[in-house]
One Martini backbone bead per residue (centre of mass of N, CA, C, O) as a GRO file, in nm:
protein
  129
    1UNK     BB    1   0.056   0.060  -0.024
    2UNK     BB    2   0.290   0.262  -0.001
    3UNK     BB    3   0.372   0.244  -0.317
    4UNK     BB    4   0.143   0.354  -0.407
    5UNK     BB    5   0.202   0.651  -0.287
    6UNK     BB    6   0.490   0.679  -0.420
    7UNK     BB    7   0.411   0.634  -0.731
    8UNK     BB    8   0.171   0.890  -0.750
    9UNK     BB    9   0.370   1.131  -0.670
   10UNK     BB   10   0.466   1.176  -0.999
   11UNK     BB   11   0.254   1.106  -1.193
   12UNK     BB   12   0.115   1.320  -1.081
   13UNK     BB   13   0.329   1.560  -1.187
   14UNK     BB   14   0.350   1.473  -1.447
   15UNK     BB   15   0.033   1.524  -1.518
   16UNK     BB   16   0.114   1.857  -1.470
   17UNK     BB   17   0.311   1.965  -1.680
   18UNK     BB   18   0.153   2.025  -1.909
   19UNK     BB   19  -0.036   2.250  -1.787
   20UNK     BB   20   0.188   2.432  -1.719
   21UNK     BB   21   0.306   2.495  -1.983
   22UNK     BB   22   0.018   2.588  -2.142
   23UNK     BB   23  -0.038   2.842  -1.951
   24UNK     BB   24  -0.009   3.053  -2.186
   25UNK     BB   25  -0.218   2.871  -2.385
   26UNK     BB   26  -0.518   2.932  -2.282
   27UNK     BB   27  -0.672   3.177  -2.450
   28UNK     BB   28  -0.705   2.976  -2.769
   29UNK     BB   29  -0.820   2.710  -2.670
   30UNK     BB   30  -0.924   2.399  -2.727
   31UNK     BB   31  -0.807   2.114  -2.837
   32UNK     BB   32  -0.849   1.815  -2.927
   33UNK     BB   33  -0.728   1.644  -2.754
   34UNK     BB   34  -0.850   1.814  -2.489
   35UNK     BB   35  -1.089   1.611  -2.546
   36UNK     BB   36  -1.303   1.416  -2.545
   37UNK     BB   37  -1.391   1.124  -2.756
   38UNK     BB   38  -1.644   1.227  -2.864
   39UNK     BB   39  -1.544   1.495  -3.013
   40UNK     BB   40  -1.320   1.410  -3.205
   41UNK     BB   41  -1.554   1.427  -3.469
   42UNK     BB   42  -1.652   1.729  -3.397
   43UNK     BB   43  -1.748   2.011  -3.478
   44UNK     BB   44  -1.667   2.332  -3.351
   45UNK     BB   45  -1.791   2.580  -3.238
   46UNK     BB   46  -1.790   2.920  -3.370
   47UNK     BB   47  -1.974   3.003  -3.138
   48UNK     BB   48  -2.112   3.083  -2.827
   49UNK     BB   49  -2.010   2.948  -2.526
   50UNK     BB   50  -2.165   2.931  -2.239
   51UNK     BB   51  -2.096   2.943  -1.943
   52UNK     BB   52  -2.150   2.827  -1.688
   53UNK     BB   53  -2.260   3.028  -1.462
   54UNK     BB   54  -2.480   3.104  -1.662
   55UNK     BB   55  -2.627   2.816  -1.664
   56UNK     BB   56  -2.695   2.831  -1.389
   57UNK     BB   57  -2.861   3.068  -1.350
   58UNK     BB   58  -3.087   2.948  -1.558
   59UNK     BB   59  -3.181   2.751  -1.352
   60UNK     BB   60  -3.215   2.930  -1.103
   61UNK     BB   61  -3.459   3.042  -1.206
   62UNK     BB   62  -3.629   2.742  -1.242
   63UNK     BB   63  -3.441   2.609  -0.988
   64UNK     BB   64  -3.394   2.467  -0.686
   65UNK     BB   65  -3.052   2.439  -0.574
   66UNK     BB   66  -2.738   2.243  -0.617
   67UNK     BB   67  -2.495   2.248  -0.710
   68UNK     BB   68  -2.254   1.911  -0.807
   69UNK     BB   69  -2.261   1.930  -1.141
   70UNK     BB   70  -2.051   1.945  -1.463
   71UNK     BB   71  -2.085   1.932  -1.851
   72UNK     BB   72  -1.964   1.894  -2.127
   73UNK     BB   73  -2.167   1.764  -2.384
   74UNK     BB   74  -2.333   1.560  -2.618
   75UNK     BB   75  -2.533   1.531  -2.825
   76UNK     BB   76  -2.782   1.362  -2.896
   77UNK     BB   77  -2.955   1.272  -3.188
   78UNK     BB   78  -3.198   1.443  -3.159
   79UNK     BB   79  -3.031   1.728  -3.022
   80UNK     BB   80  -2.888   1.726  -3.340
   81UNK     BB   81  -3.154   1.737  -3.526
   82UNK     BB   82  -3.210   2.040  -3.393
   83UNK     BB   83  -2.874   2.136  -3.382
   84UNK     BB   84  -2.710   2.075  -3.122
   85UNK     BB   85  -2.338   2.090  -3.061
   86UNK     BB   86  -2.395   2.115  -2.722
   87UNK     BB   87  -2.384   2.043  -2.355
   88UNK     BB   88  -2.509   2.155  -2.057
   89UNK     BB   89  -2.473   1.951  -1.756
   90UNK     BB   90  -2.657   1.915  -1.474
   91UNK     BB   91  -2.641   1.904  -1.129
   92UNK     BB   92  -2.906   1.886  -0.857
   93UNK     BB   93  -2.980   1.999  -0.531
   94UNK     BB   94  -3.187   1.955  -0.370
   95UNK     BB   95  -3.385   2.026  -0.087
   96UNK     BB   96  -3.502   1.712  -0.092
   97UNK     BB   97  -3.220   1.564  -0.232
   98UNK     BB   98  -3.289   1.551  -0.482
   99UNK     BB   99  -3.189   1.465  -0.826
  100UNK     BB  100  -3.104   1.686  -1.127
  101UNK     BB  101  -3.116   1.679  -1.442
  102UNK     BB  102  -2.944   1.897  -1.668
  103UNK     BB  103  -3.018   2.019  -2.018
  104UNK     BB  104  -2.838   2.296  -2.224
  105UNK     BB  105  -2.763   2.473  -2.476
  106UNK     BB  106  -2.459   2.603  -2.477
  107UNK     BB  107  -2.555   2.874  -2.667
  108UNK     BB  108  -2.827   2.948  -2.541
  109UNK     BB  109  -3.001   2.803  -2.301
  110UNK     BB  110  -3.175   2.613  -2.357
  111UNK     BB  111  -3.407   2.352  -2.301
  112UNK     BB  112  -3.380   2.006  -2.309
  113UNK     BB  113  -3.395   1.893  -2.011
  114UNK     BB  114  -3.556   1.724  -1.725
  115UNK     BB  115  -3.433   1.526  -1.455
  116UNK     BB  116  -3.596   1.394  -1.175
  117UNK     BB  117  -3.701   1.405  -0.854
  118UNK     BB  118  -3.911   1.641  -0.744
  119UNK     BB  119  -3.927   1.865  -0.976
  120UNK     BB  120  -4.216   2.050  -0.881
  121UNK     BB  121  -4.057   2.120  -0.603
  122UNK     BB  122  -3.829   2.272  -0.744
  123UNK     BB  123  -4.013   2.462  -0.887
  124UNK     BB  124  -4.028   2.786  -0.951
  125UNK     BB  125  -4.219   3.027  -0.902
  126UNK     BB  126  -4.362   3.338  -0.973
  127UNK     BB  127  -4.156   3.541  -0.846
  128UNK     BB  128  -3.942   3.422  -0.709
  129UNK     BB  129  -3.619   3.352  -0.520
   0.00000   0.00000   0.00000
């Protein structure tokens, strides 16, 4: 057991050291490579994909509870269908600690899909804050 401890922090370390490198071409944007897998063969968006945190303003205007995850996705054969080249997929906890996915068209901000236990109860009233 310590032995993988001690393999474990250099891996760490070595693992670290291109992301140090890339540090001053943060602001180029993403390459092909540091996509997952799924994105590799998609074309990527030339218009504006919303930041998360706006992303999240969006859910949180329409619904109650806590960010605990979020990613950006592809989108399903549907939502591909419908037009939608990415998708800001989230999870919140509700008040009543159900778990919500939602997925967003990441360029629009519009609401594509919305499942998980509780639904009604955590959806925000009009006029609610």
């Amino acid at each position: 057991m310590v032995h993988a401890r001690i393999l474990a922090l250099p891996l760490i370390a070595a693992l670290a050291l291109p992301a140090a490198a890339d540090h001053h071409d943060h602001d180029r944007g993403p390459r092909p490579e540091d996509l997952a897998p799924e994105f590799h063969d998609m074309e990527l968006p030339e218009s504006h994909v919303l930041p998360l945190k706006q992303a999240f303003r969006i859910v949180a205007k329409r619904f109650r509870g806590r960010l605990i995850a979020a990613r950006i996705a592809a989108p399903t054969p549907e939502e591909r269908a419908r037009g939608v080249v990415l998708v800001h997929q989230l999870r919140l906890l509700t008040p009543a600690r159900d778990v919500l996915v939602i997925r967003l068209d990441a360029q629009s901000g519009a609401f594509l899909e919305v499942a998980g236990a509780g639904l009604a109860e955590a959806r925000r009233r009009e006029g609610e804050r």
